[in-house]
Every structure is written in structure tokens, then in C-alpha cells.
XYZ file of C-alpha atoms in Angstrom:
308
model
C 16.178 -20.947 -10.649
C 15.509 -17.800 -11.907
C 17.987 -16.822 -14.628
C 20.457 -14.131 -15.980
C 17.221 -11.779 -17.058
C 16.500 -11.085 -13.592
C 20.330 -9.836 -12.621
C 20.570 -7.231 -15.535
C 17.040 -5.665 -14.867
C 17.611 -4.109 -11.227
C 14.402 -5.084 -9.029
C 12.733 -4.186 -5.693
C 10.272 -6.688 -4.693
C 7.215 -5.413 -2.106
C 5.986 -8.354 -0.501
C 3.067 -8.601 2.389
C 0.437 -11.386 3.601
C -2.586 -12.127 5.847
C -1.872 -15.063 8.291
C -3.264 -17.546 5.680
C -0.500 -16.752 3.244
C 2.026 -16.035 5.813
C 4.088 -19.317 5.434
C 4.061 -18.838 1.609
C 4.989 -15.274 1.782
C 8.020 -15.855 4.282
C 9.386 -18.342 1.998
C 9.273 -16.761 -1.186
C 10.746 -13.900 0.167
C 13.800 -15.747 1.518
C 13.632 -17.130 -2.250
C 13.951 -13.784 -3.786
C 16.787 -12.847 -1.283
C 18.595 -16.126 -2.394
C 18.300 -14.296 -6.054
C 19.882 -11.140 -4.611
C 16.768 -9.416 -5.109
C 15.666 -6.423 -3.074
C 12.719 -7.164 -1.148
C 10.670 -4.928 1.584
C 8.410 -7.133 3.710
C 5.718 -5.648 5.116
C 4.533 -8.212 7.404
C 1.162 -9.662 8.360
C -2.172 -8.221 8.452
C -5.479 -8.408 7.144
C -5.685 -9.413 3.504
C -7.666 -6.353 2.471
C -5.096 -3.807 4.366
C -1.925 -5.662 3.063
C -3.161 -5.767 -0.626
C -3.958 -1.992 -0.309
C -0.569 -1.086 1.259
C 1.424 -3.154 -1.638
C -0.806 -1.641 -3.828
C 0.060 1.873 -3.071
C 3.635 1.596 -2.628
C 3.636 -0.165 -6.041
C 1.763 2.369 -7.541
C 3.715 5.109 -6.097
C 7.254 3.804 -6.875
C 8.710 5.473 -9.700
C 9.867 2.865 -12.526
C 13.112 3.485 -14.048
C 15.660 1.676 -16.133
C 17.512 1.851 -12.975
C 15.063 0.032 -10.880
C 11.757 -1.537 -11.285
C 9.640 -2.077 -8.368
C 7.138 -4.733 -8.635
C 4.479 -6.344 -5.535
C 4.263 -9.772 -4.234
C 1.440 -10.779 -1.897
C -0.275 -14.112 -0.321
C -3.534 -14.581 0.906
C -5.533 -18.153 1.009
C -6.844 -18.127 -1.981
C -4.502 -14.828 -3.456
C -7.933 -13.052 -4.672
C -8.726 -10.691 -2.090
C -5.477 -9.550 -1.967
C -5.197 -9.146 -5.504
C -8.383 -7.366 -5.391
C -7.061 -4.449 -3.213
C -4.368 -3.901 -5.225
C -5.716 -3.144 -7.948
C -7.436 -0.094 -6.389
C -4.257 1.690 -7.307
C -3.518 3.325 -10.546
C -0.795 1.745 -12.795
C -1.260 -1.747 -10.627
C -1.818 -5.191 -12.812
C -2.108 -7.729 -9.681
C -3.326 -10.798 -10.947
C -3.480 -14.270 -9.078
C -1.515 -17.241 -9.909
C -1.802 -21.068 -9.133
C 0.495 -22.329 -11.984
C 4.055 -21.207 -13.768
C 1.492 -21.018 -17.172
C -0.958 -18.420 -15.493
C 2.479 -16.231 -14.454
C 3.960 -16.655 -17.874
C 0.467 -15.526 -19.509
C -0.373 -12.939 -17.122
C 3.320 -11.243 -17.539
C 2.748 -11.496 -21.142
C -0.598 -10.358 -21.759
C -1.316 -8.142 -18.709
C 2.060 -6.772 -17.713
C 1.525 -8.222 -14.077
C 3.625 -6.365 -11.417
C 1.825 -7.634 -8.445
C 2.091 -11.278 -8.229
C -0.717 -12.767 -5.914
C -0.477 -16.426 -4.517
C -2.645 -18.708 -2.492
C -1.381 -19.701 0.575
C -4.130 -22.442 1.022
C -3.547 -24.657 -2.271
C 0.081 -23.574 -3.337
C 3.323 -25.605 -2.409
C 5.990 -23.542 -1.524
C 7.694 -25.392 -4.523
C 5.521 -24.604 -7.117
C 5.327 -21.010 -5.627
C 8.934 -20.596 -6.698
C 8.523 -21.834 -10.048
C 5.385 -19.291 -10.283
C 7.577 -16.670 -9.049
C 10.721 -17.477 -11.356
C 8.633 -17.470 -14.182
C 7.033 -14.147 -13.027
C 10.672 -12.879 -12.781
C 11.755 -13.696 -16.475
C 8.652 -13.499 -18.583
C 8.827 -10.046 -20.584
C 5.686 -8.267 -21.604
C 4.399 -9.738 -24.366
C 6.621 -12.343 -24.547
C 5.563 -16.016 -26.345
C 3.664 -17.508 -23.937
C 0.833 -20.531 -23.710
C -1.770 -18.182 -24.623
C -0.211 -17.548 -27.871
C 0.708 -21.237 -28.267
C 4.617 -20.063 -27.204
C 4.719 -18.122 -30.323
C 5.601 -14.658 -30.897
C 2.418 -12.554 -30.974
C 1.277 -11.042 -34.121
C 2.243 -7.459 -34.462
C -1.301 -6.250 -34.374
C -1.931 -7.952 -31.116
C 1.358 -6.583 -29.913
C 0.680 -3.249 -31.039
C -2.716 -3.815 -28.875
C -1.033 -4.545 -25.867
C 1.346 -1.559 -26.165
C -1.948 0.909 -26.028
C -3.559 -1.022 -23.378
C -0.931 0.258 -20.964
C -1.550 3.720 -22.106
C -5.279 3.086 -21.845
C -6.100 1.233 -19.153
C -4.720 3.841 -16.313
C -7.119 6.349 -17.983
C -10.302 4.179 -17.086
C -12.281 6.051 -14.282
C -9.608 8.775 -14.091
C -12.279 11.327 -15.122
C -15.107 10.196 -13.098
C -16.270 12.103 -10.048
C -15.018 9.509 -7.056
C -16.567 11.817 -4.028
C -19.734 11.858 -5.299
C -22.158 13.931 -2.811
C -23.786 10.473 -1.680
C -20.503 9.377 -0.280
C -21.558 7.494 2.996
C -18.020 8.752 4.950
C -18.763 12.362 3.942
C -22.472 12.352 4.454
C -21.724 10.894 8.471
C -19.380 13.741 8.713
C -21.542 16.682 6.967
C -22.567 19.495 8.849
C -21.745 17.990 12.389
C -19.233 19.676 14.472
C -16.264 17.706 15.657
C -15.299 17.808 19.233
C -11.390 18.413 20.273
C -8.963 16.354 20.870
C -7.950 17.306 24.394
C -4.547 15.452 24.587
C -3.381 16.781 21.204
C -3.886 20.755 20.462
C -4.787 21.688 17.388
C -6.977 18.587 16.490
C -10.940 17.473 16.660
C -12.516 14.411 15.743
C -16.222 12.766 15.360
C -16.513 8.890 16.394
C -18.332 7.419 13.373
C -19.976 4.140 14.835
C -21.193 3.661 18.982
C -18.769 0.749 19.141
C -15.884 3.023 18.084
C -14.033 1.462 15.247
C -13.796 4.778 12.769
C -14.050 8.400 12.941
C -13.354 11.802 11.187
C -10.499 13.825 11.810
C -9.257 17.136 11.443
C -5.981 19.229 12.605
C -4.992 22.861 12.207
C -2.066 23.374 10.062
C 1.027 23.276 12.036
C -0.150 20.993 14.329
C 1.923 18.104 15.950
C 1.103 14.570 17.091
C 3.923 13.819 19.601
C 5.333 10.592 19.014
C 2.851 7.517 19.805
C 1.478 3.956 19.576
C -1.568 1.939 19.330
C -2.215 -1.627 20.405
C -4.190 -2.004 16.975
C -3.186 -1.393 13.454
C -4.927 1.611 11.718
C -5.765 2.754 8.044
C -5.827 6.477 7.338
C -7.179 8.062 4.069
C -6.748 11.663 3.535
C -9.367 13.842 2.388
C -7.971 17.031 1.977
C -4.966 18.811 3.464
C -1.366 17.793 4.016
C 0.953 15.912 6.378
C 3.777 13.818 7.021
C 3.998 10.659 9.141
C 7.244 9.431 10.505
C 7.301 5.498 11.245
C 9.881 6.134 13.895
C 9.815 1.794 14.295
C 10.455 1.522 10.490
C 12.924 4.803 9.941
C 10.765 5.730 7.427
C 8.654 8.936 6.171
C 5.365 9.262 4.642
C 4.142 12.702 2.706
C 0.476 12.479 2.312
C -1.595 14.619 0.401
C -5.416 14.493 -0.762
C -6.312 10.975 -1.361
C -3.406 9.049 0.023
C -4.001 6.156 1.968
C -1.490 4.809 5.022
C -1.539 1.641 7.185
C 0.251 1.614 10.361
C 0.988 -1.559 12.192
C -0.038 -2.158 15.518
C 2.568 -1.027 18.012
C 5.017 1.089 15.468
C 5.711 4.204 16.905
C 4.979 7.725 14.827
C 4.959 10.965 14.856
C 3.259 13.500 12.604
C 3.481 17.285 11.532
C 0.424 19.360 9.789
C 1.159 21.454 7.015
C -2.136 22.607 5.957
C -5.692 22.192 7.496
C -6.202 18.450 7.471
C -8.898 16.222 7.464
C -9.061 12.372 6.905
C -10.512 9.139 7.912
C -9.315 6.647 10.395
C -10.304 2.768 11.113
C -8.996 0.953 13.395
C -9.358 -2.933 15.193
C -10.599 -3.146 18.486
C -10.966 -0.223 21.388
C -9.810 3.238 20.685
C -6.460 3.497 22.629
C -2.923 6.243 22.533
C 0.231 5.636 24.355
C 2.261 8.683 24.231
C 6.180 8.048 23.766
C 7.540 11.646 24.037
C 6.170 15.012 25.420
C 4.800 17.923 22.553
C 8.079 20.357 22.664
C 10.300 17.215 22.033
C 8.067 16.508 18.813
C 8.448 19.877 17.786
C 12.354 20.036 18.157
C 12.798 17.068 16.294
C 10.481 17.872 13.373
C 11.855 20.883 12.952
C 15.181 19.667 13.037
C 14.383 16.969 10.658
C 12.928 19.171 8.323
C 15.688 21.580 8.423
C 18.308 19.214 7.234
C 16.042 17.645 4.499
C 16.012 14.050 5.312
C 13.379 11.416 4.848
């Protein structure tokens, strides 16, 4: 069991899995809640979507003495989810198959997203891994240090690494002219979206799975849902997405990513001319749950009240 060290450091864990890690994730969510740890369970989807979503949320969370935010993921091997979580700054996701690996990765890498293997790790072993991950501080003695305190020079190196690692790649141009998505839409006219005023889109594939979409400032998407989950990446602009099913609001700007699960009802407001990349699984569909005027009134009321 986790010891009192966990209780003295308020913690929130954001969890998710793909179908191969679902059973193990559910068991670990129950275990964490039994320790009175707050858990936000994002459910189950593809390993790349759930890895990215947990990574995004841990990256954007404000870590303070009052609350630390970590992530817990599971897929077949535990590797795929970690790869995509690590695409977000400040995320140190590692796959751990044993408690010793969890102790090493907390000590050396300050691991804040734990990735588990649903195919090779039992629930009992996973509990030991999770407890070790919860209770091992950064720079603690670990098997890699032969269970001895780290020498001062190595301890200082670890501290400096936490400042240096987030800077890697930050100054590089991440939107080069050879970007495949940008090239697909460059110099091409987008077609109006008749069902939503102010919107236009360009399907990027003959068998539709992705599109570039633009909305004019002030546009509103009334509450609607899809039969397939979809991912979006804001290329430029500013928008808010209200997930009415989960009673959550996301304020998105340049470079922000969001995944909306299948069936979740959501409403959108565009504050600036906004362009984003959208990818979905399966055929394109859209089912409205309210009309445009009702949506505008609801959004104006919510923004006036300053509620999230």
C-alpha cells in the first residue's frame, strides 16, 4: 500500500487507456481512489489519442505545492501511450514493468506520467509499480544508485536537467514550409459549410478522414455530436469548446490540441478568425442538439457569468 508520503502531497492523476490496457487502467483507477487520490478518468480510445490527451492535460496543468498533477496510461505494451504523451512540454512519461523501474524513473527522470503494459503486467504487480511511483521522490536512492543517496554532482545534474530538457526543440521552427498539412491546403479555396454560418472546410482525403476547417470571428457551432471521436489541432486563432456531456470548457489557441470522444455533445465559439486541422475515424457525420439562436444565448450567458 501507498504510505503517508502520498497523503502529505495532494495529488491528482489523469488516467486513460486503449482497449488493450482498459482492464488494467480500471483496476489502477480503483486502487488510486482507494488511497483517496483524486482521479480524472478519460476512458478508452486509441493509444495515440489517449496518450496525447493525458500528455496535453498534464503539460497544461499548473503544478504547485497545493496540488500536483500526474498521468497514468495503459496500452498493450505501455510504450505507445508514452510516446504520444511525451510530445508535450514538461511531460516525462516512462514505461515501467517492475517496481524497480518505477523507482529508477521517478528518481532519475522525475517521471510524471506512468505507462503500464496491459498485456504483460498483472493487476497485483501494477499496484506495486503504482505505489512505488507515488512514493518515490525525485533524486531518491534507487536501484540505479545501488540504493544509496546520489553523489552531489549527480544530484546537481538532475536539477539542471529539469531546466534544460524542456528547452530542447523549443527554438526550432515547428511549422516548416514543407509541412504536409500546410501544403495540402495552401492556395486552395475552402468551401462554405452551409449548416454552420461563418465556417468553411477543405476535405484532405478522397475517403474523408481529415480536413482543414476555418471559422470567421464571432461564429458559433450549436451543440452537436458525432458517432466517431475526433481530434483537432488549432493552427491559428482562438476558440472555446464546451463539452456539455462532461460539463467542461476548453479555451484553445495556436498549437492547442483537443480530442472529443464519440457521442459527447459540444458547443463552440470562435473569438478570432480561426483555422484548425480536424481528423476523425469513419464517415463524416454531425447531429445537432440545439438551434443556432439557442446556442448564441447560452454562450453569451455563460461568458457574461464568467463560468468555466
